[in-house]
CSV table of N, CA and C in Angstrom, one decimal:
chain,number,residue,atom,x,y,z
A,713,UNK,N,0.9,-1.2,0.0
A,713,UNK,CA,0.0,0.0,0.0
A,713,UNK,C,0.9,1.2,0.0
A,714,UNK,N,0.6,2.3,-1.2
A,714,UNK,CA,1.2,3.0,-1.1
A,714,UNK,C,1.1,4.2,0.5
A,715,UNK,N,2.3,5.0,0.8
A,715,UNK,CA,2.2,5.5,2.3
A,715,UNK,C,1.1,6.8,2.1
A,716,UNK,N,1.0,7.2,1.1
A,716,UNK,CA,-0.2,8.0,1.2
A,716,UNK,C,-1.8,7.6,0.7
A,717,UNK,N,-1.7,6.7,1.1
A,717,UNK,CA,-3.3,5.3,1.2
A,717,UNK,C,-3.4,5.0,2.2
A,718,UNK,N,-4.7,5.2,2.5
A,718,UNK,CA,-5.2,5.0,3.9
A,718,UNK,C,-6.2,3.6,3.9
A,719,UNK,N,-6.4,2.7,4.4
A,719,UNK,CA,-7.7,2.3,4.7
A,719,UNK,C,-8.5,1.9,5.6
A,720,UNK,N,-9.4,2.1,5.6
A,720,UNK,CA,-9.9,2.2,6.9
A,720,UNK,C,-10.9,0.5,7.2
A,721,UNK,N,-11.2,0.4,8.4
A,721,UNK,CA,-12.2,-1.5,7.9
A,721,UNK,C,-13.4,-0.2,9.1
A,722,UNK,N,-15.1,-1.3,8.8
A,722,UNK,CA,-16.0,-0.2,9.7
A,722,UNK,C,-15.6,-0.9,11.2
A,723,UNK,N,-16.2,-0.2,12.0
A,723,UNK,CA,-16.0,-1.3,13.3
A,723,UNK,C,-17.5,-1.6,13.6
A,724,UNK,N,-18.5,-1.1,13.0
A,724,UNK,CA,-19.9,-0.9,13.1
A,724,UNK,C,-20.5,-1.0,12.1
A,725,UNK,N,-22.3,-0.5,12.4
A,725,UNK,CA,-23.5,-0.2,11.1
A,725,UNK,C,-24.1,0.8,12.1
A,726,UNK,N,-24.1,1.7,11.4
A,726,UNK,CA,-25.6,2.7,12.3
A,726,UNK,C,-27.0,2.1,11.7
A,727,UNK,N,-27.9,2.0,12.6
A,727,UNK,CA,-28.9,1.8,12.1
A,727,UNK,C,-30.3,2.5,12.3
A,728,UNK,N,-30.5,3.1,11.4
A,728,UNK,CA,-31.7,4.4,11.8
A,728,UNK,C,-33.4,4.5,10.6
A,729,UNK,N,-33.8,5.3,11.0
A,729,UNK,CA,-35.1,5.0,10.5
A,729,UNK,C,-35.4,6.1,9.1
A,730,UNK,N,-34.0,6.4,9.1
A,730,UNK,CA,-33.6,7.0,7.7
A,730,UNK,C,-33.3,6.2,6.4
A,731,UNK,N,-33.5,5.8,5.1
A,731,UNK,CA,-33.6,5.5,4.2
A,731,UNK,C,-33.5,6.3,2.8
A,732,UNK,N,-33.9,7.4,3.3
A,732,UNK,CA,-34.0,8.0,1.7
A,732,UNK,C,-33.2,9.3,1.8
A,733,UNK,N,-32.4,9.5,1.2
A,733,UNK,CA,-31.1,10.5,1.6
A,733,UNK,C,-32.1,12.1,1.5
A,734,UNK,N,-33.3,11.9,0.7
A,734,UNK,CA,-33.9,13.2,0.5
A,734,UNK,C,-34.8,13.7,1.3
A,735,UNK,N,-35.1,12.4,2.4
A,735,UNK,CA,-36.3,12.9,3.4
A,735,UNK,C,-35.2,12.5,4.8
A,736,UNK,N,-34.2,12.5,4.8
A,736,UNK,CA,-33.3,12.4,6.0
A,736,UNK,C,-33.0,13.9,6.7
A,737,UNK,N,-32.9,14.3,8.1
A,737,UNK,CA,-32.4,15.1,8.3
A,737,UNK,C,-30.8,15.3,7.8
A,738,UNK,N,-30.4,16.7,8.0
A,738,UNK,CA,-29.0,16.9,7.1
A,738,UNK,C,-28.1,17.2,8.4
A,739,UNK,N,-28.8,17.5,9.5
A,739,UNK,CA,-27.5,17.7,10.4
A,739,UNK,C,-28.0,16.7,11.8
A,740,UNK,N,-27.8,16.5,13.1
A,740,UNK,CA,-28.6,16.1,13.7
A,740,UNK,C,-29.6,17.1,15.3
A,741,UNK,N,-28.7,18.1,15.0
A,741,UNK,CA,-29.5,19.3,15.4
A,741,UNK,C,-31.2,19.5,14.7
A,742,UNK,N,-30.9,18.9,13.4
A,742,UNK,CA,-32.5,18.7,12.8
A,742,UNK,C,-32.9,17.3,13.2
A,743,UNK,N,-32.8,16.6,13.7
A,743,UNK,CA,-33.5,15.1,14.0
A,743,UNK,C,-33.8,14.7,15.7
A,744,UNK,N,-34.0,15.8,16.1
A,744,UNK,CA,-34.5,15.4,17.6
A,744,UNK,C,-36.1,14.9,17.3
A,745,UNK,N,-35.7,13.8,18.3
A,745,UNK,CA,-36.5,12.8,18.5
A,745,UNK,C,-36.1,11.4,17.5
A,746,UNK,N,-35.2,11.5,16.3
A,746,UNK,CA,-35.3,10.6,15.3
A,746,UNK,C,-34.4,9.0,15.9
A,747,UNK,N,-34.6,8.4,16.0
A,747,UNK,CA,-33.9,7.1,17.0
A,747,UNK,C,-33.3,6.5,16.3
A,748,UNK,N,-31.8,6.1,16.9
A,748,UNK,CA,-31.4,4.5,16.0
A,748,UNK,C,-30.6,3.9,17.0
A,749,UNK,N,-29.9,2.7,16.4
A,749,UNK,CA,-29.1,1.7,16.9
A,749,UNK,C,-27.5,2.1,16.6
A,750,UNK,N,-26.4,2.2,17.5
A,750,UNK,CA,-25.2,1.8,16.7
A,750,UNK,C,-25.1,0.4,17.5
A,751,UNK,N,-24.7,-0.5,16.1
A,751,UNK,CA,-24.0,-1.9,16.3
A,751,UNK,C,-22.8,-1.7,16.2
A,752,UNK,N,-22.3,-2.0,17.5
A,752,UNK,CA,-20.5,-2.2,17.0
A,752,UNK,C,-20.4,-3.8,17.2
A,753,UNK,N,-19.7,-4.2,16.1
A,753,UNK,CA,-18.9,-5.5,15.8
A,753,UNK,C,-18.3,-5.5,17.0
A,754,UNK,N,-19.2,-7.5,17.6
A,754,UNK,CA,-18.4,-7.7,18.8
A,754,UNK,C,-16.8,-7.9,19.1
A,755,UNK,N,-16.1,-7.9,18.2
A,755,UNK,CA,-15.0,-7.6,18.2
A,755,UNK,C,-14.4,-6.1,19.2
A,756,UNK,N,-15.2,-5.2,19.2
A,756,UNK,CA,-14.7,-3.9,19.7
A,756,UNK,C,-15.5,-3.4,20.6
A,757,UNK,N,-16.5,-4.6,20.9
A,757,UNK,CA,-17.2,-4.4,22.3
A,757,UNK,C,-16.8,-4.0,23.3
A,758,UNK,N,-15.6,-4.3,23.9
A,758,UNK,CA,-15.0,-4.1,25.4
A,758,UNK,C,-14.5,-2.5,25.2
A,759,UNK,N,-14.3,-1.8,23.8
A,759,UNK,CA,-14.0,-0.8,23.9
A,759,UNK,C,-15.0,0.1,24.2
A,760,UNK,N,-16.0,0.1,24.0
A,760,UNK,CA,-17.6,0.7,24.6
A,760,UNK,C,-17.0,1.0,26.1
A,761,UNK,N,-16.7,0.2,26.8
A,761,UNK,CA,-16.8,0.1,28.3
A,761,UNK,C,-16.1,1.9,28.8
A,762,UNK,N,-17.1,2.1,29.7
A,762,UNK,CA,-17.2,3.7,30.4
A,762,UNK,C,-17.7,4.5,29.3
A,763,UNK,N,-18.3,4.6,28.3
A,763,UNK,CA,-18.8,5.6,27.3
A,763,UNK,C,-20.7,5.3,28.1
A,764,UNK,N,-20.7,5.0,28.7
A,764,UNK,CA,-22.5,4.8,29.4
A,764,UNK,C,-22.3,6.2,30.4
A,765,UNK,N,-21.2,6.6,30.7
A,765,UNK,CA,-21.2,7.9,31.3
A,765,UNK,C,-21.2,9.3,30.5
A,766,UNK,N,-21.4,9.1,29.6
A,766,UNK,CA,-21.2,10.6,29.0
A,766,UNK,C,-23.0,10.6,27.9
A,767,UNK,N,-23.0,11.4,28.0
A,767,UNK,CA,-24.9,12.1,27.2
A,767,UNK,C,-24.5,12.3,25.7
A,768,UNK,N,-23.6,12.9,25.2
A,768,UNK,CA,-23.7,12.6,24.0
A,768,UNK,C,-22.0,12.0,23.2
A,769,UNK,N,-22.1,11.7,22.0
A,769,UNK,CA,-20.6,10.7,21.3
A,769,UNK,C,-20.5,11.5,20.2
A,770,UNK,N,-19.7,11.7,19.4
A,770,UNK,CA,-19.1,12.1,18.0
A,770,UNK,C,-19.7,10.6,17.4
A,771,UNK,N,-20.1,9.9,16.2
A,771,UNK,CA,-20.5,9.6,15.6
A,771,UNK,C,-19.2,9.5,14.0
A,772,UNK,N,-18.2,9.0,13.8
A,772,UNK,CA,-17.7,9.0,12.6
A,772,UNK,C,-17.7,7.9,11.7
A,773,UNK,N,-17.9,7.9,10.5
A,773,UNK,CA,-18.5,7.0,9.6
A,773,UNK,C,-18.6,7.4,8.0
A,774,UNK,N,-18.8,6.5,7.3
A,774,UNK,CA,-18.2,6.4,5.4
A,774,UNK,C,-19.6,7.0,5.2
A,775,UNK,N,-20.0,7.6,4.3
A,775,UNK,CA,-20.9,8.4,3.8
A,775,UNK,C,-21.1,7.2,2.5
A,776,UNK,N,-21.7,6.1,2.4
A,776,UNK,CA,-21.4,5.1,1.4
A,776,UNK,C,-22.6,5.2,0.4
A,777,UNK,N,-23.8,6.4,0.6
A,777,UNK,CA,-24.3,6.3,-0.8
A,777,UNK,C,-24.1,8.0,-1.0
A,778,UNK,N,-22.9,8.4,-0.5
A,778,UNK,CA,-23.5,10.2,-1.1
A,778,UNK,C,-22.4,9.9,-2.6
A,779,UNK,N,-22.5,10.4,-3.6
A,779,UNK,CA,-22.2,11.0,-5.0
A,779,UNK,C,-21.0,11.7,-4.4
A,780,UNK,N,-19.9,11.8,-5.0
A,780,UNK,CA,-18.9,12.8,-5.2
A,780,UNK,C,-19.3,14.3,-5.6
A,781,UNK,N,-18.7,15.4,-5.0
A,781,UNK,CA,-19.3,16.8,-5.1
A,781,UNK,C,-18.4,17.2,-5.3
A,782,UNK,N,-18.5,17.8,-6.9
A,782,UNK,CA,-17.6,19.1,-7.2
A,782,UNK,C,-17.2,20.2,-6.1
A,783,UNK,N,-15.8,20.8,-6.2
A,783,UNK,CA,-15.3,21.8,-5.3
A,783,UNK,C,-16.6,23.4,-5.2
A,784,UNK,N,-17.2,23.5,-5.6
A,784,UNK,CA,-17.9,24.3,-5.5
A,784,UNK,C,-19.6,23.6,-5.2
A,785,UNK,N,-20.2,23.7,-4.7
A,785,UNK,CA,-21.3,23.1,-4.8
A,785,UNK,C,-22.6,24.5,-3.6
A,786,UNK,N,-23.8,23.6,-3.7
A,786,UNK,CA,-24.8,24.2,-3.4
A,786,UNK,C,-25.4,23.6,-2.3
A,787,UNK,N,-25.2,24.4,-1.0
A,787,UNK,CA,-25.4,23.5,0.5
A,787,UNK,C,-26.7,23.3,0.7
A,788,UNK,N,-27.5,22.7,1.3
A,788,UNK,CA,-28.9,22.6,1.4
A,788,UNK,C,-30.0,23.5,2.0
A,789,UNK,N,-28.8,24.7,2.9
A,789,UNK,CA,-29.9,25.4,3.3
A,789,UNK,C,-29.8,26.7,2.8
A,790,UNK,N,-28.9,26.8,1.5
A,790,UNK,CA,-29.1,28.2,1.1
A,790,UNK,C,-28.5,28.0,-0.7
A,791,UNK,N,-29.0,28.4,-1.7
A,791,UNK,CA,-29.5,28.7,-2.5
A,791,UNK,C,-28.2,29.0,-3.7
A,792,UNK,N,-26.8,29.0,-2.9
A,792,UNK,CA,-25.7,29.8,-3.5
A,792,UNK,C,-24.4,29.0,-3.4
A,793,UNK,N,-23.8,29.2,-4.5
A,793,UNK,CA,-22.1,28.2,-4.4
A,793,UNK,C,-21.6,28.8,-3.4
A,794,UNK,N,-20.6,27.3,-2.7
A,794,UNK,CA,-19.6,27.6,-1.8
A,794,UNK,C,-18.8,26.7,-1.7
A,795,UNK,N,-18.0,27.0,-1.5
A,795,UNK,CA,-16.5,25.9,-1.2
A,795,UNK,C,-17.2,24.5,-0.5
A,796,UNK,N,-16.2,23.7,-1.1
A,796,UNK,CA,-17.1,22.5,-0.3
A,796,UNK,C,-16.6,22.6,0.6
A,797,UNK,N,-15.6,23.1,1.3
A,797,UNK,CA,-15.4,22.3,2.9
A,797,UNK,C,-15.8,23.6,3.7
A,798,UNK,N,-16.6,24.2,2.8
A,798,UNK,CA,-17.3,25.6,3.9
A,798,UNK,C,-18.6,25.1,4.1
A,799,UNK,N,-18.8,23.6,3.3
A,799,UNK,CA,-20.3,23.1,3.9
A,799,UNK,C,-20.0,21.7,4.6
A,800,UNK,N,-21.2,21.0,4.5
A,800,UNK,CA,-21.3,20.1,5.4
A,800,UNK,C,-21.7,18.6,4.3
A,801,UNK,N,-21.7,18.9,2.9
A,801,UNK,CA,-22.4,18.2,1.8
A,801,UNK,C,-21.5,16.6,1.8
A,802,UNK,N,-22.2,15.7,1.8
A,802,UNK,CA,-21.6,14.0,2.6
A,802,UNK,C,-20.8,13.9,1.5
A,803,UNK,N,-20.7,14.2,-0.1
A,803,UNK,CA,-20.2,13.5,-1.5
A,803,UNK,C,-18.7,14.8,-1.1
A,804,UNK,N,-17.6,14.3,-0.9
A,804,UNK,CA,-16.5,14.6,-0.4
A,804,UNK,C,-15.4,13.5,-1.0
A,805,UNK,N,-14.1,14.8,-1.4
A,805,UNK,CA,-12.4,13.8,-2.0
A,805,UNK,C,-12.6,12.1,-0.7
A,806,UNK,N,-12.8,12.4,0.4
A,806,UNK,CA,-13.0,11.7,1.0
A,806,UNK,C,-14.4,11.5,1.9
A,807,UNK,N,-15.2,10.9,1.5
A,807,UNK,CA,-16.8,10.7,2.2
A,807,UNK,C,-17.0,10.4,3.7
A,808,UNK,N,-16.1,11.0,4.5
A,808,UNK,CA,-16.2,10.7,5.9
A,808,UNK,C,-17.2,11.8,6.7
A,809,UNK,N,-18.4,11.4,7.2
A,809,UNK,CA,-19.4,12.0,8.2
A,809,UNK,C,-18.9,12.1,9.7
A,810,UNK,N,-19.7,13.4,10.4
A,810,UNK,CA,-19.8,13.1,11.8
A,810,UNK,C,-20.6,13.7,12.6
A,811,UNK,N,-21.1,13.2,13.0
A,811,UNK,CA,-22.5,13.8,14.3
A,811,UNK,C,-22.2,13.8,15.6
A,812,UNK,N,-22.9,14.7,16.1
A,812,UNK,CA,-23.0,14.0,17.3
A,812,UNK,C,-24.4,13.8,17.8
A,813,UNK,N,-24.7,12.4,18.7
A,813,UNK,CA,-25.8,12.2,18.9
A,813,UNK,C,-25.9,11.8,20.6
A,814,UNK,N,-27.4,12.0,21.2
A,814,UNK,CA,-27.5,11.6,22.3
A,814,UNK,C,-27.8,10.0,22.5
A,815,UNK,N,-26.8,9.7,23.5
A,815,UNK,CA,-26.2,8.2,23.9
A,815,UNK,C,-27.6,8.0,25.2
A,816,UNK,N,-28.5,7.3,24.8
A,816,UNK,CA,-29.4,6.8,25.6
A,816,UNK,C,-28.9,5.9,26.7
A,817,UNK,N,-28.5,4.9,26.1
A,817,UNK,CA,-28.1,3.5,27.0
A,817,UNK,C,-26.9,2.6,26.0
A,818,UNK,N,-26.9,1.9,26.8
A,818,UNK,CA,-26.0,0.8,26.0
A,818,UNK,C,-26.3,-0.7,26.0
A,819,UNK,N,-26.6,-1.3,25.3
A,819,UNK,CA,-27.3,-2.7,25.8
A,819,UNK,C,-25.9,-3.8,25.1
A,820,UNK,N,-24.6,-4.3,25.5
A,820,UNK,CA,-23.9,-4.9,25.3
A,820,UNK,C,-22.9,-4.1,24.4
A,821,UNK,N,-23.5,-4.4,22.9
A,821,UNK,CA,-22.6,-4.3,21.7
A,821,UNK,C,-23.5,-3.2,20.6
A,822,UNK,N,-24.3,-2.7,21.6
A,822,UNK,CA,-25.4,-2.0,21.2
A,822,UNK,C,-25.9,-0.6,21.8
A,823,UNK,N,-25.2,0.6,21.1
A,823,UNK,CA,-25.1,1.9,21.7
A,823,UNK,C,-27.1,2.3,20.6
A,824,UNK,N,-27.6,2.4,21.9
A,824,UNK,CA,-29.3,3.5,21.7
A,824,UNK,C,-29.1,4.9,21.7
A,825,UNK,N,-29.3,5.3,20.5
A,825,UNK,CA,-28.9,6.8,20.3
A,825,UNK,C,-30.5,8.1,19.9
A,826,UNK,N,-30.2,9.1,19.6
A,826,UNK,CA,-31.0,10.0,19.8
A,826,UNK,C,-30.6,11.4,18.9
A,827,UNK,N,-31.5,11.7,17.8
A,827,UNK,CA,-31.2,13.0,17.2
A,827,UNK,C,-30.1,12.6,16.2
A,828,UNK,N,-30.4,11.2,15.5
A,828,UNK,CA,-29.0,10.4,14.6
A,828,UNK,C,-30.1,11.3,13.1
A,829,UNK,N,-29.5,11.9,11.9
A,829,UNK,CA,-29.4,11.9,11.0
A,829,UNK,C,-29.0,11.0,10.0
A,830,UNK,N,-28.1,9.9,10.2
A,830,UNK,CA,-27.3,8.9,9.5
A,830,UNK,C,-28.1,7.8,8.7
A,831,UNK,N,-28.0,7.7,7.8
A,831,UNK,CA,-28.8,7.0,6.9
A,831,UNK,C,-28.3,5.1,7.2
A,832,UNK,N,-29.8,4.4,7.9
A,832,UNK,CA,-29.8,3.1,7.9
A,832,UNK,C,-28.9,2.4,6.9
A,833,UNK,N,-27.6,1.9,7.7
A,833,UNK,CA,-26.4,0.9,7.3
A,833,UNK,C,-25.4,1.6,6.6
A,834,UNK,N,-25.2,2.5,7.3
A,834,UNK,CA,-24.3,3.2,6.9
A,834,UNK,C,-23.1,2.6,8.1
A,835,UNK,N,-22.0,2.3,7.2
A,835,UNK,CA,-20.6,1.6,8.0
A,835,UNK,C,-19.9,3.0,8.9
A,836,UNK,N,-19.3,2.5,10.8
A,836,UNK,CA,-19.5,3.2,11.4
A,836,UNK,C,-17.7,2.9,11.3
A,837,UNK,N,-16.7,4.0,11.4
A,837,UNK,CA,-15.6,4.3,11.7
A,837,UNK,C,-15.0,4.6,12.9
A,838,UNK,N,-15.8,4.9,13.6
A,838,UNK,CA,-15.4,6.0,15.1
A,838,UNK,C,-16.4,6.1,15.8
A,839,UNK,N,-16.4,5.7,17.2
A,839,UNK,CA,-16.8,6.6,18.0
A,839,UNK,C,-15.6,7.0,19.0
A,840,UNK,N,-16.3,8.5,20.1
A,840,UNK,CA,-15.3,9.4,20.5
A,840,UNK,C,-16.5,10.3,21.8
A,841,UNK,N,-16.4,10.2,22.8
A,841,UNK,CA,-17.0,11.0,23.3
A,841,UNK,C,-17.0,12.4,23.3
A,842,UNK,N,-18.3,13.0,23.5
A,842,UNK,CA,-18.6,14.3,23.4
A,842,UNK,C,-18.0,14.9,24.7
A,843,UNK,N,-17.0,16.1,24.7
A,843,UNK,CA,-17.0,16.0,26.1
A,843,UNK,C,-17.2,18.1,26.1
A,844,UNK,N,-18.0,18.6,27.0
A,844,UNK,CA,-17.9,19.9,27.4
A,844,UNK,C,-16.7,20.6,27.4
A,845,UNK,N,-16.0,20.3,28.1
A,845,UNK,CA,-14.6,20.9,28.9
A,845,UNK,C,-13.9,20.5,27.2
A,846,UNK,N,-13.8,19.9,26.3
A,846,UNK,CA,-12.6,19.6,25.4
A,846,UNK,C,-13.2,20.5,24.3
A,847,UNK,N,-14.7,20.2,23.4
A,847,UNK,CA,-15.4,20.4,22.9
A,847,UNK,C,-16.2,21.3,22.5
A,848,UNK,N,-16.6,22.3,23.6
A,848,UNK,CA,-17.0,23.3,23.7
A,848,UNK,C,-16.3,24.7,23.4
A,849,UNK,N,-16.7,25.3,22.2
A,849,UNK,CA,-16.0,26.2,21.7
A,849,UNK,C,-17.3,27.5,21.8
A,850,UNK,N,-16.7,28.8,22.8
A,850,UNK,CA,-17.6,29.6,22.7
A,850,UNK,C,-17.0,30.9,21.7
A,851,UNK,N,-17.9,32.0,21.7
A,851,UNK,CA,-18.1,32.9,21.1
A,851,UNK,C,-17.0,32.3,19.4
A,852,UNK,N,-18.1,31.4,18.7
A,852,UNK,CA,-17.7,31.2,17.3
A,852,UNK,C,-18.6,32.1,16.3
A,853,UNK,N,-17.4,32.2,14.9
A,853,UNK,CA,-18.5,32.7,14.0
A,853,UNK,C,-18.6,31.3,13.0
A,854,UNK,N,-19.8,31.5,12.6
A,854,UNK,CA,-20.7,30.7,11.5
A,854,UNK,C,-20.6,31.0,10.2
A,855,UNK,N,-19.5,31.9,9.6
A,855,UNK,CA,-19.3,32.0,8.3
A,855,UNK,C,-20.9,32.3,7.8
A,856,UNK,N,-20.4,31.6,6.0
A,856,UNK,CA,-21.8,32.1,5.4
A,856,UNK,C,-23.4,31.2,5.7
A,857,UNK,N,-23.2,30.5,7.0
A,857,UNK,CA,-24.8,30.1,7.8
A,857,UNK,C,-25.4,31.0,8.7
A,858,UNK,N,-24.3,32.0,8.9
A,858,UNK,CA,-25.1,33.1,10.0
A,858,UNK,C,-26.0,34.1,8.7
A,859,UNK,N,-25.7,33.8,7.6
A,859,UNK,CA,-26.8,34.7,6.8
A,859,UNK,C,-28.3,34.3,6.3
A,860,UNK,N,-28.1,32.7,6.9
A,860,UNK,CA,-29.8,32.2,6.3
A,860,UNK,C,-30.7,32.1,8.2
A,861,UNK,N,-31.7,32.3,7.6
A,861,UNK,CA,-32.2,32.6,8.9
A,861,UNK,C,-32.5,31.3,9.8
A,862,UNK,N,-32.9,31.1,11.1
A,862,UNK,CA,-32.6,30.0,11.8
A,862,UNK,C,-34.4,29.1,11.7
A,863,UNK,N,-35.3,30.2,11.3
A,863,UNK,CA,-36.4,29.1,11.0
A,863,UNK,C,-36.5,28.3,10.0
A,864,UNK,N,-35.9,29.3,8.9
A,864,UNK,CA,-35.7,28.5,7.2
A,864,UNK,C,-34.7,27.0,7.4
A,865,UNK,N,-33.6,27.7,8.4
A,865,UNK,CA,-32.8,26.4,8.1
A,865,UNK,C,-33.1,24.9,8.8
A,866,UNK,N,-34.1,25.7,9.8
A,866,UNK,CA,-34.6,24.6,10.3
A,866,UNK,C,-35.6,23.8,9.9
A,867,UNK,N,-36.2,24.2,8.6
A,867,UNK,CA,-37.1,23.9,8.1
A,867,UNK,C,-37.2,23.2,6.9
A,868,UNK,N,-35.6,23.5,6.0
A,868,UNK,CA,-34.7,22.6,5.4
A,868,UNK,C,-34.1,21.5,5.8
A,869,UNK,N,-33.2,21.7,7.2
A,869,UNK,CA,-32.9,21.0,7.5
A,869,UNK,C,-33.4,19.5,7.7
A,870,UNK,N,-34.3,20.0,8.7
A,870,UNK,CA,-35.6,18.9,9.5
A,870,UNK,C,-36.2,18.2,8.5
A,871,UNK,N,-36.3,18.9,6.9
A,871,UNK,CA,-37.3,18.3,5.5
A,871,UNK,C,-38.7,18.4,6.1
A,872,UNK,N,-39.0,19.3,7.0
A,872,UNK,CA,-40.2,20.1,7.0
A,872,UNK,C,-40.9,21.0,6.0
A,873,UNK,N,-41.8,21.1,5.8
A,873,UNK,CA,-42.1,22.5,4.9
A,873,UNK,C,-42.0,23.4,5.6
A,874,UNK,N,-41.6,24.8,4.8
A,874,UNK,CA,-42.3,25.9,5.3
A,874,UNK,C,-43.3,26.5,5.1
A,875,UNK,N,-43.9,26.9,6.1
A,875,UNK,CA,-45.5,27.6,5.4
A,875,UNK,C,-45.2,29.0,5.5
């Protein structure tokens, strides 16, 4: 393998009640309430152990049905080209996703999660706990998302209508 080749194996499947990339939430700040499963391959079970203490995880994982996106493209909640890595668009040089979601429980080899956007069977690379104190970044700016308004994008987001 050449040294600038990476590969990665999943260690998991997310499993969510998402299916159709077009009626999926796009971030998971849009999918409260929306529920899934992560399976991690009992192989990496014992690594779970002490993540039942923390509320929410980073979520990293292969984006395995997004399309490849041109360097410019058009983000979902606003209407205008932008650099791709000034959005969040899954068809990426490299298709790697990440959320964070709320960690309900743990039942074995079986993380119950909360507010997942991730499209059912999508291969899981990472998990990473969410932590306040590391994580928490105040007084940020939002680039060009502080220009679309926060009901519209929630409203895109979510795959709600607007009325």
């Amino acid at each position: 393998m050449n040294k600038n080749t990476f590969c990665y194996q999943p260690i998991g499947i997310i499993h969510s009640e998402h299916t159709d990339p077009a009626k999926s939430p796009i971030q998971p700040c849009y999918a409260e309430g929306a529920m899934g499963k992560v399976e991690v391959f009992p192989e990496y079970a014992e690594g779970l152990n002490d993540l039942e203490g923390y509320s929410h995880i980073y979520l990293l994982y292969h984006c395995h049905r997004a399309n490849p996106a041109p360097l410019m493209v058009k983000p979902f909640i606003q209407n205008v080209k932008r650099g791709l890595f000034s959005t969040r668009v899954p068809g990426r040089p490299n298709p790697i996703g990440m959320s964070i979601v709320r960690l309900l429980e743990r039942q074995n080899n079986i993380l119950v999660i909360e507010g997942v956007d991730v499209l059912d069977g999508t291969p899981l690379l990472d998990i990473k706990p969410y932590s306040h104190r590391i994580d928490c970044v105040q007084n940020t700016v939002d680039g060009w998302q502080g220009e679309v308004d926060d009901e519209i994008a929630y409203a895109i987001g979510s795959r709600h209508k607007i009325d």
